[in-house]
Coordinates of C-alpha atoms in Angstrom, one line a residue:
M9 CA 7.7 30.6 -10.6
N10 CA 5.6 28.1 -8.6
R11 CA 7.0 24.6 -8.2
R12 CA 5.3 22.0 -10.4
I13 CA 5.1 18.4 -9.1
L14 CA 3.6 15.5 -11.1
F15 CA 2.4 12.4 -9.2
L16 CA 2.3 9.1 -11.0
Y17 CA 0.4 6.2 -9.4
L18 CA -0.9 3.0 -10.8
T19 CA -4.8 2.8 -10.9
K20 CA -7.1 4.8 -8.7
H21 CA -8.4 3.4 -5.3
S22 CA -5.1 1.6 -4.8
G23 CA -2.4 1.9 -2.2
H24 CA -0.2 3.7 -4.7
Y25 CA -2.9 6.3 -5.2
S26 CA -3.4 6.7 -1.4
A27 CA 0.3 7.3 -0.9
A28 CA 0.4 9.9 -3.6
L29 CA -2.6 11.7 -2.2
A30 CA -1.1 11.7 1.3
I31 CA 2.2 13.2 0.1
Q32 CA 0.4 15.8 -2.1
Q33 CA -1.7 16.9 0.9
S34 CA 1.4 17.4 3.1
L35 CA 3.4 19.0 0.3
L36 CA 0.7 21.7 -0.3
E37 CA 0.5 22.5 3.4
F38 CA 4.3 23.2 3.3
E39 CA 4.1 25.1 0.0
P40 CA 0.6 26.2 -0.8
G41 CA 1.7 27.9 -4.0
A42 CA 3.0 24.6 -5.6
E43 CA 1.1 23.3 -8.6
T44 CA 0.5 19.5 -8.4
R45 CA -1.1 17.0 -10.7
M46 CA -2.2 13.4 -10.2
L47 CA -1.9 11.0 -13.1
D48 CA -2.7 7.3 -13.6
S49 CA 0.4 6.0 -15.2
F50 CA -1.4 3.1 -16.8
K51 CA -3.9 5.4 -18.6
H52 CA -1.1 7.5 -19.9
S53 CA 1.2 4.8 -21.2
N54 CA 1.0 2.7 -24.4
P55 CA -2.6 1.2 -24.1
V56 CA -1.7 -2.1 -25.9
L57 CA 1.5 -2.7 -23.9
S58 CA -0.3 -1.8 -20.6
K59 CA -3.3 -4.2 -21.3
V60 CA -0.9 -7.0 -22.3
T61 CA 1.2 -6.4 -19.1
L62 CA -1.8 -6.3 -16.8
R63 CA -3.5 -9.4 -18.3
A64 CA -0.3 -11.4 -18.1
Y65 CA 0.3 -10.4 -14.5
L66 CA -3.3 -11.3 -13.4
A67 CA -3.1 -14.6 -15.4
M68 CA 0.2 -15.5 -13.8
L69 CA -1.0 -14.8 -10.3
K70 CA -4.0 -17.1 -11.0
T71 CA -2.4 -20.0 -12.8
A72 CA 1.3 -19.9 -12.0
P73 CA 2.1 -17.7 -9.0
E74 CA 5.5 -19.4 -8.6
I75 CA 6.6 -17.9 -11.9
W76 CA 5.8 -14.4 -10.7
E77 CA 7.6 -15.1 -7.4
Y78 CA 10.7 -16.2 -9.5
M79 CA 10.5 -13.0 -11.7
Y80 CA 9.8 -10.6 -8.8
D81 CA 13.2 -10.3 -7.2
N82 CA 15.6 -12.3 -9.3
P83 CA 18.8 -10.4 -10.1
D84 CA 19.6 -12.7 -13.1
F85 CA 16.1 -12.3 -14.5
K86 CA 16.4 -8.5 -14.1
E87 CA 19.7 -8.4 -15.9
R88 CA 18.6 -10.7 -18.8
T89 CA 15.4 -8.6 -19.4
K90 CA 17.1 -5.2 -19.1
A91 CA 17.1 -4.4 -22.8
I92 CA 13.5 -5.4 -23.4
R93 CA 12.3 -3.5 -20.3
E94 CA 14.0 -0.4 -21.6
I95 CA 12.3 -0.7 -24.9
L96 CA 8.9 -1.3 -23.3
N97 CA 9.4 1.7 -20.9
R98 CA 10.4 4.0 -23.7
G99 CA 7.3 2.9 -25.6
N100 CA 5.2 3.6 -22.6
S101 CA 6.8 7.0 -22.0
K102 CA 5.7 8.5 -25.4
K103 CA 2.2 9.3 -24.2
L104 CA 3.6 11.0 -21.1
N105 CA 5.6 13.4 -23.3
K106 CA 2.5 15.5 -24.0
V107 CA 1.7 15.7 -20.3
I108 CA 5.3 16.7 -19.4
A109 CA 5.4 19.3 -22.3
E110 CA 2.1 20.9 -21.1
F111 CA 2.5 20.8 -17.4
Q112 CA 6.3 21.2 -17.3
P113 CA 6.9 19.6 -13.9
D114 CA 10.2 20.1 -12.2
T115 CA 9.6 17.0 -10.1
V116 CA 7.9 13.7 -10.9
V117 CA 6.9 11.5 -7.9
C118 CA 6.2 7.8 -8.6
T119 CA 4.5 5.6 -6.0
Q120 CA 4.9 2.5 -8.1
A121 CA 7.9 0.8 -9.7
F122 CA 6.4 0.6 -13.2
A123 CA 5.9 4.3 -13.4
C124 CA 9.3 5.0 -12.0
G125 CA 10.9 2.7 -14.6
V126 CA 9.1 4.6 -17.4
M127 CA 10.2 8.0 -16.1
A128 CA 13.8 6.7 -15.6
S129 CA 13.8 5.7 -19.3
W130 CA 12.4 9.1 -20.2
K131 CA 15.3 10.8 -18.4
R132 CA 17.8 8.7 -20.3
V133 CA 16.3 9.9 -23.5
N134 CA 16.2 13.5 -22.3
P135 CA 19.6 13.8 -20.3
R136 CA 19.6 17.6 -20.3
H137 CA 16.2 18.0 -18.8
P138 CA 16.4 19.3 -15.2
L139 CA 13.5 17.2 -14.0
K140 CA 13.9 15.4 -10.6
L141 CA 12.6 11.9 -10.2
V142 CA 11.4 10.5 -6.9
G143 CA 10.5 6.9 -6.1
V144 CA 8.2 6.3 -3.2
L145 CA 8.1 2.7 -2.0
T146 CA 4.8 1.6 -0.5
D147 CA 5.8 -1.9 0.6
F148 CA 8.1 -3.0 3.4
V149 CA 10.5 -4.5 0.9
A150 CA 12.3 -3.2 -2.1
H151 CA 12.4 -5.4 -5.2
R152 CA 15.3 -5.0 -7.6
Y153 CA 13.2 -3.2 -10.3
W154 CA 13.2 0.0 -8.2
A155 CA 17.0 0.6 -8.4
D156 CA 17.9 3.0 -11.2
P157 CA 20.6 5.7 -11.4
Q158 CA 18.1 8.1 -12.9
V159 CA 16.1 8.3 -9.6
D160 CA 17.2 11.4 -7.6
L161 CA 15.4 10.4 -4.4
Y162 CA 14.0 7.3 -2.9
V163 CA 11.4 7.5 -0.1
A164 CA 11.9 4.3 1.9
P165 CA 9.7 2.7 4.6
N166 CA 12.6 1.5 6.8
D167 CA 16.3 1.0 7.2
E168 CA 16.1 -2.5 5.8
I169 CA 14.9 -1.1 2.5
K170 CA 17.6 1.6 2.6
N171 CA 20.3 -1.1 3.0
A172 CA 18.8 -3.2 0.2
L173 CA 18.8 -0.2 -2.2
E174 CA 22.4 0.6 -1.3
S175 CA 23.4 -3.0 -2.0
Q176 CA 21.9 -2.6 -5.5
G177 CA 24.0 0.5 -6.2
V178 CA 21.8 3.4 -5.0
L179 CA 23.8 6.1 -3.2
A180 CA 22.9 6.5 0.5
S181 CA 22.5 10.3 -0.1
R182 CA 19.6 9.6 -2.4
I183 CA 17.6 7.6 0.2
V184 CA 15.5 9.0 3.0
V185 CA 13.7 6.8 5.5
T186 CA 10.2 8.1 6.4
G187 CA 7.9 5.1 6.7
I188 CA 5.0 4.4 4.2
P189 CA 3.0 7.6 3.5
T190 CA -0.5 7.4 4.8
N191 CA -3.4 9.9 5.1
Q192 CA -3.0 12.4 7.9
Q193 CA -6.4 11.3 9.3
F194 CA -4.8 8.2 10.7
R195 CA -2.8 10.1 13.3
Q196 CA -5.8 12.2 14.4
P197 CA -7.8 11.0 17.4
V198 CA -11.1 9.1 16.9
D199 CA -14.1 9.2 19.2
K200 CA -14.4 5.4 19.6
V201 CA -17.6 5.7 21.6
A202 CA -19.3 7.8 19.0
V203 CA -18.2 5.5 16.1
T204 CA -19.4 2.5 18.1
R205 CA -22.8 4.1 18.7
R206 CA -23.1 5.3 15.1
M207 CA -22.5 1.8 13.7
G208 CA -24.8 0.1 16.1
L209 CA -22.1 -1.9 17.8
K210 CA -22.4 -3.0 21.4
P211 CA -19.6 -1.4 23.4
D212 CA -19.0 -4.5 25.5
L213 CA -18.4 -6.8 22.5
P214 CA -15.1 -7.0 20.7
T215 CA -15.0 -6.3 16.9
I216 CA -13.2 -8.2 14.2
L217 CA -12.4 -6.3 11.0
V218 CA -12.2 -8.4 7.8
M219 CA -10.7 -6.7 4.7
G220 CA -9.8 -7.8 1.2
G221 CA -8.1 -4.6 -0.2
S222 CA -9.7 -2.2 -2.6
L223 CA -10.8 -5.2 -4.9
G224 CA -12.2 -7.3 -2.1
L225 CA -9.9 -10.2 -2.7
G226 CA -9.2 -13.3 -0.6
P227 CA -11.5 -15.9 1.0
M228 CA -13.7 -13.5 2.9
K229 CA -16.8 -15.7 2.6
S230 CA -14.9 -18.7 4.1
V231 CA -13.4 -16.5 6.8
I232 CA -16.7 -15.1 7.9
R233 CA -18.3 -18.6 7.8
K234 CA -15.6 -20.0 10.0
L235 CA -15.6 -17.1 12.4
D236 CA -19.3 -17.5 12.9
K237 CA -18.8 -20.9 14.4
L238 CA -16.8 -19.5 17.4
P239 CA -18.8 -19.5 20.6
Q240 CA -17.5 -16.2 22.0
P241 CA -19.7 -13.1 21.3
F242 CA -18.3 -10.5 19.0
H243 CA -19.1 -8.2 16.0
I244 CA -17.7 -8.7 12.5
I245 CA -17.1 -5.8 10.1
A246 CA -16.4 -6.9 6.6
V247 CA -15.1 -4.4 4.0
T248 CA -15.5 -5.7 0.4
G249 CA -14.0 -2.7 -1.4
Q250 CA -15.1 -2.4 -5.0
N251 CA -16.2 -6.1 -5.1
E252 CA -20.0 -5.5 -5.4
K253 CA -20.7 -9.1 -6.2
L254 CA -19.0 -10.2 -2.9
Q255 CA -20.8 -7.5 -1.0
E256 CA -24.2 -8.6 -2.3
S257 CA -23.5 -12.3 -1.6
L258 CA -22.4 -11.6 2.0
M259 CA -25.4 -9.4 2.6
R260 CA -27.7 -12.2 1.6
K261 CA -26.2 -14.4 4.2
G262 CA -25.9 -11.8 6.9
D263 CA -29.2 -12.6 8.6
K264 CA -28.3 -16.2 8.9
L265 CA -25.1 -15.5 10.9
R266 CA -25.2 -15.9 14.7
H267 CA -22.7 -13.0 15.2
P268 CA -23.7 -9.5 14.3
T269 CA -22.0 -8.8 10.9
H270 CA -21.8 -5.5 9.2
I271 CA -21.1 -5.8 5.4
L272 CA -19.6 -2.6 3.9
G273 CA -18.4 -1.9 0.3
F274 CA -15.9 0.8 -0.5
V275 CA -15.4 3.0 2.5
D276 CA -13.5 6.2 3.4
N277 CA -13.5 5.7 7.2
V278 CA -11.0 2.8 7.5
R279 CA -9.3 4.7 10.4
E280 CA -12.6 4.6 12.4
L281 CA -13.1 0.9 11.6
M282 CA -9.5 0.1 12.7
E283 CA -10.0 2.2 15.9
V284 CA -13.0 0.1 17.0
A285 CA -11.5 -3.3 16.0
E286 CA -9.5 -5.7 18.2
V287 CA -7.8 -7.4 15.3
V288 CA -7.9 -7.1 11.5
I289 CA -7.9 -10.0 9.0
T290 CA -6.4 -8.8 5.8
K291 CA -4.1 -9.2 2.8
P292 CA -0.7 -7.6 3.6
G293 CA -0.8 -4.7 1.2
G294 CA 1.7 -2.0 2.2
I295 CA -0.7 0.9 2.8
T296 CA -3.3 -1.2 4.7
T297 CA -0.7 -2.7 7.0
A298 CA 1.0 0.7 7.5
E299 CA -2.4 2.1 8.6
A300 CA -3.0 -0.8 10.9
L301 CA 0.5 -0.2 12.5
I302 CA -0.4 3.5 13.2
K303 CA -3.7 2.3 14.8
R304 CA -1.7 -0.3 16.8
L305 CA -4.0 -3.0 15.4
P306 CA -2.8 -6.7 15.4
M307 CA -3.1 -8.4 12.1
I308 CA -4.0 -11.9 10.8
I309 CA -2.6 -12.1 7.3
I310 CA -4.2 -14.4 4.8
N311 CA -3.7 -15.1 1.0
P312 CA -0.7 -12.8 0.3
I313 CA 0.2 -12.4 -3.3
P314 CA 3.6 -14.0 -4.1
G315 CA 6.3 -11.4 -4.3
Q316 CA 5.7 -8.1 -2.5
E317 CA 2.8 -9.1 -0.3
Q318 CA 4.5 -12.3 0.9
K319 CA 7.6 -10.3 1.7
N320 CA 5.4 -7.7 3.5
A321 CA 4.0 -10.6 5.5
D322 CA 7.5 -12.0 6.3
F323 CA 8.5 -8.5 7.6
L324 CA 5.4 -8.1 9.7
L325 CA 5.7 -11.6 11.1
A326 CA 9.4 -11.0 12.0
Q327 CA 8.3 -7.8 13.9
R328 CA 5.7 -9.8 15.8
V329 CA 2.8 -7.5 14.8
A330 CA 1.0 -10.2 12.8
V331 CA 0.4 -13.9 12.3
Q332 CA -0.2 -15.6 9.0
A333 CA -3.1 -18.0 8.4
E334 CA -2.9 -20.7 5.8
D335 CA -6.7 -20.8 5.3
A336 CA -10.0 -19.7 6.8
N337 CA -9.9 -22.4 9.5
D338 CA -6.5 -21.2 10.6
V339 CA -8.0 -17.7 11.0
R340 CA -10.7 -19.1 13.3
L341 CA -8.1 -20.8 15.4
Y342 CA -6.0 -17.6 15.7
V343 CA -9.1 -15.5 16.7
D344 CA -10.1 -18.1 19.3
E345 CA -6.5 -18.1 20.7
F346 CA -6.5 -14.3 20.9
F347 CA -9.8 -14.2 22.7
R348 CA -8.6 -16.8 25.2
N349 CA -5.2 -15.1 25.6
P350 CA -5.6 -11.3 25.4
V351 CA -2.0 -10.9 26.6
K352 CA -0.9 -12.0 23.1
L353 CA -3.0 -9.2 21.5
R354 CA -1.6 -6.6 23.9
Q355 CA 2.0 -7.6 23.0
M356 CA 1.2 -7.3 19.3
R357 CA -0.3 -3.8 19.9
E358 CA 2.8 -2.7 21.8
A359 CA 5.0 -4.0 18.9
A360 CA 2.8 -2.2 16.3
A361 CA 3.1 1.1 18.3
K362 CA 6.9 1.0 17.8
L363 CA 6.6 0.5 14.0
G364 CA 3.8 2.9 13.1
R365 CA 5.0 6.0 11.3
P366 CA 2.1 8.5 11.4
H367 CA 4.2 11.4 10.0
A368 CA 5.6 9.6 7.0
A369 CA 3.8 11.7 4.4
E370 CA 5.0 14.9 6.0
D371 CA 8.6 13.7 6.1
A372 CA 8.4 12.5 2.5
A373 CA 7.0 15.9 1.4
R374 CA 9.8 17.7 3.2
A375 CA 12.4 15.6 1.5
I376 CA 10.9 16.1 -2.0
L377 CA 10.7 19.9 -1.5
A378 CA 14.4 19.8 -0.3
L379 CA 15.4 18.4 -3.7
H380 CA 15.2 21.9 -5.2
T381 CA 15.5 24.3 -2.2
V382 CA 17.5 23.0 0.7
S383 CA 16.5 24.9 3.8
P384 CA 16.8 24.0 7.5
E385 CA 13.0 23.7 8.0
L386 CA 12.7 21.2 5.2
V387 CA 15.5 18.9 6.0
L388 CA 14.6 15.8 8.0
A389 CA 15.9 15.5 11.5

């Protein structure tokens, strides 16, 4: 009987989705006969509870981010809300019952803590079901809502997360350190000259990449306006993701900028853009920063979301692969410093090279397959 593996992520075109796709691709290369299915956990949970949760989260980030920061990794808050979270998770798991009954997965891989919590509750209700549950962390930190005795395997980005999970009661034997899973394309060579020519970039000018995640968040307009005041010649590539309004606004201003500026929407060639860039200005999402590390690309971090993104930023700052800007003017000052002191950029590239984990998705796939069939070729070295 072919192995059946269900992947649960949270919303398409997100880092959670990218990580799930990357693992799925590697897993099918190791075991072509496996049956896999990708599922948006928000769309297959209680619609009312999901909408309330999402709206509350977005409103909190906008009006009271300090509350989210308090809730995010507070052991007392986690303990006090344990009962209500279990009720909510079980309510959200009802819609998944149909999928599980039809697909009959032997393994469920969750790339987001919400989905992992829902499935952990499902396992508590169905204690005799042999289903294996895998939690894949896509940030450089592990908040306390990940830890659950029902999870059979954690795929962790680094030893710090492994230690954090162990301190929260997770058995060391249930944790494998792989790095954050990214698309295999990021470890493949890129013809930088060909990309430069195709995009109409001048090969003798440095390129600055500005990104705002899949939703095009952050002060991208202000950043580009401040960068345009710098005297040094360079290109700007701005990726606005699914934010069409921002893309249109920037394109209207493009002709008025002194520096050649390329405005792009949602793209599937981030690895090429990172290859031609000297530095990336971005929010510190786990997948984006993991990709930048593989490409040995220095980062200027701006506007991290309180909680996981700020903790990602703290980790990257401590590893000396990034700097954090308080605002758009700060970004301008950092870029000016980098252009005047290229040694700093070189040092950051060298530090990034040591952190990048281009084979993370393959290692994660091996560990997941080894849950059911332990064989020498599947066990991580």
